[in-house]
Coordinates of C-alpha atoms and ligand atoms in Angstrom, one line a residue:
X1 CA -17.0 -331.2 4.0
X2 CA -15.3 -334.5 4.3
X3 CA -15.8 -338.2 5.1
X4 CA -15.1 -337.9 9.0
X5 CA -18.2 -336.0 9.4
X6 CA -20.6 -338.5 8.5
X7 CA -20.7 -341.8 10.5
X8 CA -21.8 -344.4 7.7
X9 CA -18.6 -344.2 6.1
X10 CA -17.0 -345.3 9.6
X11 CA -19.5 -347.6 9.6
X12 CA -18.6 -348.8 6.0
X13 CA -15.1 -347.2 5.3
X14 CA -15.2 -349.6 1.7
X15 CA -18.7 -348.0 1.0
X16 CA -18.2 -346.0 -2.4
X17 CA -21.7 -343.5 -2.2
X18 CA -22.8 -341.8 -5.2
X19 CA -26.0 -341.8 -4.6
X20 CA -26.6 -337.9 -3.2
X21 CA -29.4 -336.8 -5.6
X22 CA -31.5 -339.8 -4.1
X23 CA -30.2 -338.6 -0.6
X24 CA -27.2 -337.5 1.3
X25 CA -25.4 -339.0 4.3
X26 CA -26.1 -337.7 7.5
X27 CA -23.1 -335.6 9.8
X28 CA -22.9 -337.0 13.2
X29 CA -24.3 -333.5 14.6
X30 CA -27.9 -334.1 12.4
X31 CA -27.9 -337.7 14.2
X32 CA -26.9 -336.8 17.7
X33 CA -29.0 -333.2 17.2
X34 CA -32.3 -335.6 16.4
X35 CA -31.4 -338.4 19.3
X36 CA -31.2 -335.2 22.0
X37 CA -34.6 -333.8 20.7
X38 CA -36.0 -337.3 21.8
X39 CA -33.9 -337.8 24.7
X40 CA -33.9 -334.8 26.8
X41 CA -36.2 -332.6 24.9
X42 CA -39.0 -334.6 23.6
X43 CA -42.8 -332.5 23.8
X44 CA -45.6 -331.3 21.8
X45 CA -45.0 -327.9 20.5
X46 CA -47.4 -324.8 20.5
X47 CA -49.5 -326.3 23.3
X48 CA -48.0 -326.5 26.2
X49 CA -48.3 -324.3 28.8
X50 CA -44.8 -326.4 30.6
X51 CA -41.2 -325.9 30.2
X52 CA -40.3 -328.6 27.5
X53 CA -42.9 -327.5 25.4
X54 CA -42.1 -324.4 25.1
X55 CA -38.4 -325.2 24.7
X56 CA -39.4 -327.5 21.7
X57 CA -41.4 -324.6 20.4
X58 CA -38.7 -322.3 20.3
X59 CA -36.6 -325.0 19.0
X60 CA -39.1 -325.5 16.8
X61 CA -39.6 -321.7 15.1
X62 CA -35.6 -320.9 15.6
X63 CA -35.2 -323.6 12.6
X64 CA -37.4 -320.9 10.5
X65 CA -35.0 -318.2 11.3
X66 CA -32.1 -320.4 10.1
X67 CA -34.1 -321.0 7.0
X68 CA -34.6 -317.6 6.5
X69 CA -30.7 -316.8 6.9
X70 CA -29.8 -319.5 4.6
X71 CA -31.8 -319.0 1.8
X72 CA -32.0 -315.0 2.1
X73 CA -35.4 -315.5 2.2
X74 CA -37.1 -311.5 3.0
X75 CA -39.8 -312.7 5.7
X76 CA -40.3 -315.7 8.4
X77 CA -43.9 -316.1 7.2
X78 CA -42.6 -317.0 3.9
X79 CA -41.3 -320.1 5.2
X80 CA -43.5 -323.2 5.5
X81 CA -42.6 -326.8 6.7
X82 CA -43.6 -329.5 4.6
X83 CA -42.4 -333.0 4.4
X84 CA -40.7 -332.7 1.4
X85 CA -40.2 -330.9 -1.9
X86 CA -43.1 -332.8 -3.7
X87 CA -45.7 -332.2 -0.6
X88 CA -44.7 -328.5 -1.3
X89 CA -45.9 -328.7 -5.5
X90 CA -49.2 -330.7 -4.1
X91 CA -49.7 -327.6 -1.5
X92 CA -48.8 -325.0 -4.1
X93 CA -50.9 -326.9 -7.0
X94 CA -53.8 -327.3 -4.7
X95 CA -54.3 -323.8 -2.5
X96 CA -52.5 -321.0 -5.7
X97 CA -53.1 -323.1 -8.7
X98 CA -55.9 -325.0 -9.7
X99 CA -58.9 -322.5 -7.3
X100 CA -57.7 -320.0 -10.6
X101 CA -57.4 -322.7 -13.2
X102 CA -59.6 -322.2 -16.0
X103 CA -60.3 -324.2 -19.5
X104 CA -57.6 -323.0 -22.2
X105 CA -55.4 -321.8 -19.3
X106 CA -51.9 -323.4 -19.3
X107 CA -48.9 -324.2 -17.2
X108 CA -45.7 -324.0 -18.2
X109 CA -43.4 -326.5 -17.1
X110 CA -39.8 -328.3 -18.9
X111 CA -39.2 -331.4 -20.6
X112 CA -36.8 -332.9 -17.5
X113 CA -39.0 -332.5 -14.6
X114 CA -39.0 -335.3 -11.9
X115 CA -42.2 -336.6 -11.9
X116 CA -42.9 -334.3 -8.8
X117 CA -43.1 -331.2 -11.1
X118 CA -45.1 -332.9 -13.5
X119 CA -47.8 -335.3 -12.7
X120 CA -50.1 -332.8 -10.2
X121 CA -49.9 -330.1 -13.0
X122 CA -50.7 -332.4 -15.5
X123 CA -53.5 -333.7 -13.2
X124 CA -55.0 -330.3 -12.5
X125 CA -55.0 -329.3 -16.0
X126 CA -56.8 -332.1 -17.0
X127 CA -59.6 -331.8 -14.0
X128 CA -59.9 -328.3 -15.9
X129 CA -59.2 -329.1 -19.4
X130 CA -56.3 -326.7 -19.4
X131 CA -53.1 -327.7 -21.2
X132 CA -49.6 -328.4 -20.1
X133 CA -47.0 -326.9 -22.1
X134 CA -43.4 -328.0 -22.0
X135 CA -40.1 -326.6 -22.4
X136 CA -38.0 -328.8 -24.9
X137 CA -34.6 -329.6 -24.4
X138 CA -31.9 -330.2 -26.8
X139 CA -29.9 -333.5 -26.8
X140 CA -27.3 -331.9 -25.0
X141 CA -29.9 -331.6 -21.8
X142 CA -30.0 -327.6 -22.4
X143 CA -33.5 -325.8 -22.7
X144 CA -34.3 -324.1 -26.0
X145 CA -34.8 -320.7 -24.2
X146 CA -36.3 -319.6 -27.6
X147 CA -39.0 -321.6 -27.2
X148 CA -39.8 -320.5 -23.7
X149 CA -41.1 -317.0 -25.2
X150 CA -43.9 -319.0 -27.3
X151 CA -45.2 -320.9 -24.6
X152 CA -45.6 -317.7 -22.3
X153 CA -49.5 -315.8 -22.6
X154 CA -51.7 -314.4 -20.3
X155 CA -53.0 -318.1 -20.2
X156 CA -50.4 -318.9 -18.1
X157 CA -50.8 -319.3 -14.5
X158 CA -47.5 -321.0 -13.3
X159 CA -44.2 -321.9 -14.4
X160 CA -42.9 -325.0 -12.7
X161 CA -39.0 -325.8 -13.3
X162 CA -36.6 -327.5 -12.1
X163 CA -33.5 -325.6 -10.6
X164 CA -31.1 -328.5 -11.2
X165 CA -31.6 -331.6 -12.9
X166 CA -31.6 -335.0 -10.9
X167 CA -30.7 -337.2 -14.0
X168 CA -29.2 -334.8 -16.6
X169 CA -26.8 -332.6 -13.9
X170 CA -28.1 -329.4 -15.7
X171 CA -28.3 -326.0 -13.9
X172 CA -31.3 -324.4 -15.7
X173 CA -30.9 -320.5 -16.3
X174 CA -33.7 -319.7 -13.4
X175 CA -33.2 -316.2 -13.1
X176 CA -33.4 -315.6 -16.7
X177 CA -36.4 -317.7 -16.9
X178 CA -38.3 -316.1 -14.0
X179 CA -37.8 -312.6 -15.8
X180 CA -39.3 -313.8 -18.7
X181 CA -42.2 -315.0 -17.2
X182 CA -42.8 -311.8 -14.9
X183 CA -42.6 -309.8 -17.7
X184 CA -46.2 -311.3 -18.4
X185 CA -47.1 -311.6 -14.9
X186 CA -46.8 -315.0 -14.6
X187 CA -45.5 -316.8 -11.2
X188 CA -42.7 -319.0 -11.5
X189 CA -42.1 -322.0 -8.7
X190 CA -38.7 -323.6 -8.9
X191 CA -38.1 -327.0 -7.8
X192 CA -34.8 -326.7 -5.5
X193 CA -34.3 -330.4 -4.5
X194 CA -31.3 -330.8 -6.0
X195 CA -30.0 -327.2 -5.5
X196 CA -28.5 -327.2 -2.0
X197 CA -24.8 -327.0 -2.5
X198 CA -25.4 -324.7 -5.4
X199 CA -22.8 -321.7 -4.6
X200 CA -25.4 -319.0 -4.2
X201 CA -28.6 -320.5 -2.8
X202 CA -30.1 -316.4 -2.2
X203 CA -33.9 -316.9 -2.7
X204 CA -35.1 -313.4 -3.0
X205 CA -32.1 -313.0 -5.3
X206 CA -33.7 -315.3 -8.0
X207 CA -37.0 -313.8 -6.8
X208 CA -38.9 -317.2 -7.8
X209 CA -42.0 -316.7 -6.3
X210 CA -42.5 -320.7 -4.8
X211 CA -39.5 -322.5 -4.1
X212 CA -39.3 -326.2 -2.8
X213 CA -36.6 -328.5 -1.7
X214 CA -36.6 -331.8 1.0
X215 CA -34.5 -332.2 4.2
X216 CA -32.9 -335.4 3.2
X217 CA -30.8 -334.0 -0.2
X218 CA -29.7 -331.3 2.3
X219 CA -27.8 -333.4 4.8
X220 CA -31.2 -333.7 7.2
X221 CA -33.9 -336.2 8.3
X222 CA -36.7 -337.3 5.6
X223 CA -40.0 -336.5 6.0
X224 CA -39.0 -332.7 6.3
X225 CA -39.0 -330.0 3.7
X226 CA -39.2 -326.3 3.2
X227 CA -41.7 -324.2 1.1
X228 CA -41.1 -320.9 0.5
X229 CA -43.5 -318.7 -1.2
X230 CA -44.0 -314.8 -1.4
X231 CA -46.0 -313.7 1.4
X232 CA -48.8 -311.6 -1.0
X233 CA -49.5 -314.9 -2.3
X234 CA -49.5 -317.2 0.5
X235 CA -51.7 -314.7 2.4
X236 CA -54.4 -314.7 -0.5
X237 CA -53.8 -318.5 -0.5
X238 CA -56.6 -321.2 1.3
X239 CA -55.0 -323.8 3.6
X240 CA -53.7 -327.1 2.1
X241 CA -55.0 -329.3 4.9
X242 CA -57.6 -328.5 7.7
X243 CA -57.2 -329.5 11.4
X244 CA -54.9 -328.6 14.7
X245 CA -52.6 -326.0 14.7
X246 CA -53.8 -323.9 11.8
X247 CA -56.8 -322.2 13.4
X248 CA -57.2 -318.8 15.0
X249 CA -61.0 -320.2 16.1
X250 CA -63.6 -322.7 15.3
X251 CA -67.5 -323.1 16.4
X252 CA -69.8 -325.2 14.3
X253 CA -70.9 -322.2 12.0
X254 CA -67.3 -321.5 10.9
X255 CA -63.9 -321.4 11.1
X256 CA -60.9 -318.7 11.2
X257 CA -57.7 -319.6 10.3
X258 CA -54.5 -319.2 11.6
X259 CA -51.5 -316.4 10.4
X260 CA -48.6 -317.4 8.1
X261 CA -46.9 -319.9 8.2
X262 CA -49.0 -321.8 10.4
X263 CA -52.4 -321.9 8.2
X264 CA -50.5 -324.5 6.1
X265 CA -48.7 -326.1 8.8
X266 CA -52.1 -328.3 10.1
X267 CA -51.8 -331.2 12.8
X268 CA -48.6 -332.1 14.9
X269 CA -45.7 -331.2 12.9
X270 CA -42.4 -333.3 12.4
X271 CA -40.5 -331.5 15.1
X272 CA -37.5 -333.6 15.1
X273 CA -37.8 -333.3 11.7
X274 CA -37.7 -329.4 11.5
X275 CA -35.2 -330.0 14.3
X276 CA -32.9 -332.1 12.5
X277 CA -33.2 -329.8 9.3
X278 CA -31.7 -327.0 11.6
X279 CA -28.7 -328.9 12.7
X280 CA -27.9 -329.5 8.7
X281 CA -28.5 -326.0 8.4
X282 CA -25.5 -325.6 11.1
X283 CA -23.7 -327.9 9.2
X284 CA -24.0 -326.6 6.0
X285 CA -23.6 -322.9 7.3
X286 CA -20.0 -323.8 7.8
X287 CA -19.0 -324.9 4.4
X288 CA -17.1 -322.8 1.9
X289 CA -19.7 -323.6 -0.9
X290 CA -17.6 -322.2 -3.6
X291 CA -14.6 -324.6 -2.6
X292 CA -17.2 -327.4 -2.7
X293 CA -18.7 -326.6 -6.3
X294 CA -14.9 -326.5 -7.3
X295 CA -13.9 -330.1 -5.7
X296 CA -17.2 -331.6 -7.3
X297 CA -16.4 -329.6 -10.8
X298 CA -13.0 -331.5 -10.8
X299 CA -14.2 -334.7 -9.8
X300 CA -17.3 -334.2 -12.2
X301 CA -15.0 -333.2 -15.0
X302 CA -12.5 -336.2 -14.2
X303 CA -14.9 -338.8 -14.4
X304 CA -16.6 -337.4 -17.2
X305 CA -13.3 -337.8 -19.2
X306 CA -12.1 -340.8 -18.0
X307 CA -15.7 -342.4 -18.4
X308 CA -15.6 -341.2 -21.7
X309 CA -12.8 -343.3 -22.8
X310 CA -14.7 -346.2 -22.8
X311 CA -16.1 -347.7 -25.9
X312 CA -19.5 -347.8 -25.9
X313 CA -20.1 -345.5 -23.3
X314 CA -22.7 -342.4 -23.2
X315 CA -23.3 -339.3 -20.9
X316 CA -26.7 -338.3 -20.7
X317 CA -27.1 -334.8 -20.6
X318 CA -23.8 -332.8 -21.5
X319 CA -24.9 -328.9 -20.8
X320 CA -22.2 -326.7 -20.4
X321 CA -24.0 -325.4 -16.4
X322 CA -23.8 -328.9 -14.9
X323 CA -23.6 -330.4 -11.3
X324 CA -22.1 -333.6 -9.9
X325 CA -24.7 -335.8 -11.7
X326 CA -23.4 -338.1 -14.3
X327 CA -26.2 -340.4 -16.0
X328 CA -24.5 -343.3 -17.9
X329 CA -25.8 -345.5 -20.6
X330 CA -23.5 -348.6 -21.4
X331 CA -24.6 -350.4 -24.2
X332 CA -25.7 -353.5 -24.8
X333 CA -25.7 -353.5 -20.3
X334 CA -29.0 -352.7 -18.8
X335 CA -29.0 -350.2 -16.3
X336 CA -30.4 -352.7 -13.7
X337 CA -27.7 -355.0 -14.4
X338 CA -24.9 -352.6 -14.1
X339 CA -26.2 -351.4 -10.7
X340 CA -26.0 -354.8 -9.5
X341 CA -22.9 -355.7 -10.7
X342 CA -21.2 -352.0 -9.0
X343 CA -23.0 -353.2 -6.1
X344 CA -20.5 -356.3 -5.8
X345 CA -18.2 -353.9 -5.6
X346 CA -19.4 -351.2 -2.6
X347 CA -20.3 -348.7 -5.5
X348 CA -23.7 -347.6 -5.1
X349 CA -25.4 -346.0 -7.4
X350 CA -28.6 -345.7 -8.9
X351 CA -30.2 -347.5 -12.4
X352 CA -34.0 -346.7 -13.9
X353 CA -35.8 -343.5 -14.8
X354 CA -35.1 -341.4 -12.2
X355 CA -39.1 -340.6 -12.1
X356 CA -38.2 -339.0 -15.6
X357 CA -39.9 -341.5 -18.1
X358 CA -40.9 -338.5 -20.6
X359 CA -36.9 -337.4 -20.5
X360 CA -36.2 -341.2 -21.0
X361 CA -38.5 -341.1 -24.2
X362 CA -36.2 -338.4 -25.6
X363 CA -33.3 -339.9 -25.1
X364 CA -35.0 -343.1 -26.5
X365 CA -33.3 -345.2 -23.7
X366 CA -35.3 -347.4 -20.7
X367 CA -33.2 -346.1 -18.1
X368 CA -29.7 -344.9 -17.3
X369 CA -27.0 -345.8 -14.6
X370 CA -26.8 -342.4 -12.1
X371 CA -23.7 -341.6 -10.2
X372 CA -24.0 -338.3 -8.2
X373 CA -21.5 -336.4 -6.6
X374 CA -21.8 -334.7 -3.0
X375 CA -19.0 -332.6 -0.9
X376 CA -17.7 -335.9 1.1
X377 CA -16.6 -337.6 -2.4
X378 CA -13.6 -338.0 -3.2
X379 CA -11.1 -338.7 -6.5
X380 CA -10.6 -342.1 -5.0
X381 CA -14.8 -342.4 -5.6
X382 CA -14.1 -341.6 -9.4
X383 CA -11.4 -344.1 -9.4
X384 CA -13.5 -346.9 -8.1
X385 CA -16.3 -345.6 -10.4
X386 CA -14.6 -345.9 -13.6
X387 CA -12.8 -349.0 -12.6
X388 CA -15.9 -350.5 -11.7
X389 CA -17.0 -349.1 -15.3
X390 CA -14.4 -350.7 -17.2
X391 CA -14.8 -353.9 -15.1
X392 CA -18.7 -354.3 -16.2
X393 CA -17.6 -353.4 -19.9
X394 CA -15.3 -356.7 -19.9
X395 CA -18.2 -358.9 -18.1
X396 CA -21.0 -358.1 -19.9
X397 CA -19.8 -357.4 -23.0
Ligands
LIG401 N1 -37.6 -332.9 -7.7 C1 -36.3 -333.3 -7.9 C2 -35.5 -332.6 -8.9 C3 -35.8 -334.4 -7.3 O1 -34.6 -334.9 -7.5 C4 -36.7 -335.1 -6.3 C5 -36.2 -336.3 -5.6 O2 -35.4 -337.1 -6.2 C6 -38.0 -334.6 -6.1 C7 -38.4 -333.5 -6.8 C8 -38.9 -335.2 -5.1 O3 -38.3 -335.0 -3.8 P1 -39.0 -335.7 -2.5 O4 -39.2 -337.2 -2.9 O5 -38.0 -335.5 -1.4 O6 -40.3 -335.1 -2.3

């Protein structure tokens, strides 16, 4: 993966991105794949009786198959399009979740979750006055696995955790996590947003039984986003949303619904979308992932050292499993202001809470300065990054 694929940095060849966790650049095959959908190939899809409808159909459902391959996932019908990770928590929350949700039940989810993972749980268990529990952390950005087996009863309906951590880098021990929760019987859905350069992305590997992730931290379009759930559940599951497209037949007494996927895929999908998604699929296929997670690893553990150097400086979140996200507190310099001032200088990164505010209360900080790492950076990125660092030091402070 390299610069030369992805057209904004022809556009901009100063532009220093390290901004990935938000979203990635786009290769020129995602872009020209989405302009010939809508140039040459543009109709409704599960409709039409006519030739370019059922070409965009097929388009359409080969973008499962690739899905499937990618993610090792056991069964097409396991695969449903959303528009992005956190539509895929609502649908899970709403059609698994809260029909079984109880008083005194709980859900089980960690103290770094991205809002995403957190607020609809938190909102469902109040609707039934059941209780949240949370994973803790240590100040290191690790979970305290020991606690994990004291949160865990048959009260438990759902474990909601994040793969990889968008502010603290941390690569959370999933599959030992998901085997302590089926050991009670409990489900376990992983929030994948962050997760897709992670070396060995095999779904029915980590046998989570709800995974989620978005099109746009995966090289695709936004608005697009896979959910992947085991098929006994989504088969026992009620729709998310009601309309087009997920009906087998309707009169004015009642309605039957469609097979998997489509019950939960109701009205006019986001076919360039899905379309996109399967050109970044392409792309991605072609990528020596374990040559990646080395390059980022070097320039993670470069900057990290050479960050480090400078007085007054803090990492936030230092676990041992980390990705390319580096979350920077400078003191006395307020997040804002150091995004602003990088910003002068074509670095862009992010500054705020990273939808974490409960992780921010741990750290006992307002915010931190995010740079994040994707395959296309380069050592020249951690130069500019750490000169850009050192430059804000001697401004501001
Ligand atoms: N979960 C994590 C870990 C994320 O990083 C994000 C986005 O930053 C989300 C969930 C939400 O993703 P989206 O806004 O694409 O639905």
């Amino acid at each position: 993966m390299n610069k030369a694929d992805f057209p904004i940095f022809q556009k901009y060849p100063n532009l220093t991105y390290l901004d990935s966790a938000a979203t990635t650049q786009k290769p020129s095959s995602v872009i020209k794949g989405i302009t010939q959908y809508y140039t040459d190939e543009n109709a409704n899809i599960h409709r039409g009786i006519y030739d370019l409808s059922a070409q965009a159909t097929q388009k359409y459902e080969a973008v499962r198959g690739k899905v499937k391959d990618y993610f090792s996932i056991p069964h097409l019908e396991e695969i449903i399009f959303t528009k992005g990770t956190t539509e895929g928590i609502n649908l899970v929350a709403q059609s698994f979740v809260l029909p079984h949700l109880k008083a005194g039940d709980n859900i089980v989810i960690s103290a770094m979750e991205h809002h995403a993972n957190l607020v609809v749980w938190q909102h469902i268990c109040q609707q039934r006055k059941a209780n949240l529990r949370v994973i803790p952390i240590n100040q290191n950005g690790t979970l305290e696995m020991t606690v994990l087996d004291k949160l865990l009863d048959e009260r438990s309906k759902l474990v909601a955790l994040v793969h990889i951590s968008n502010t603290l880098g941390t690569i959370n021990p999933i599959k030992e996590v998901i085997k302590k929760a089926h050991q009670k019987n409990i489900p376990v859905l992983i929030d994948g947003a962050q997760s897709i350069l992670y070396p060995d992305l095999n779904i029915a590997n980590f046998e989570a039984d709800f995974w989620v992730c978005s099109g746009h931290k995966m090289f695709g379009p936004t608005g697009v986003g896979i959910l992947y759930g085991k098929r006994q559940y989504l088969e026992e599951m009620q729709p998310y949303q009601f309309g087009g497209d997920m009906i087998r037949s309707v009169t004015f007494e009642a309605t039957s619904f469609a097979k998997l996927p489509h019950k939960f895929e109701a009205g006019t999908p986001n076919i360039a979308g899905v379309i996109g998604l399967g050109y970044a699929l392409d792309y991605l296929k072609d990528i020596d992932k374990y040559a990646v997670n080395e390059h980022l690893k070097k320039l993670t553990n470069e900057a990290t050292a050479r960050l480090l150097e400078i007085e007054g400086l803090r990492i936030i979140g230092r676990a041992k499993n980390k990705s390319g996200i580096l979350s920077l507190v400078l003191e006395e310099v307020h997040p804002h202001d150091a995004a602003t001032f990088l910003n002068e200088q074509n670095i862009a990164v992010r500054a705020g809470h990273h939808c974490t505010q409960p992780l921010m209360d741990f750290y006992q900080i307002s915010g931190t300065l995010r740079a994040s790492f994707s395959g296309y950076n380069t050592m020249e990125d951690v130069e500019k990054l750490v000169d850009g660092m050192k430059g804000m030091k001697r401004f501001f402070v």
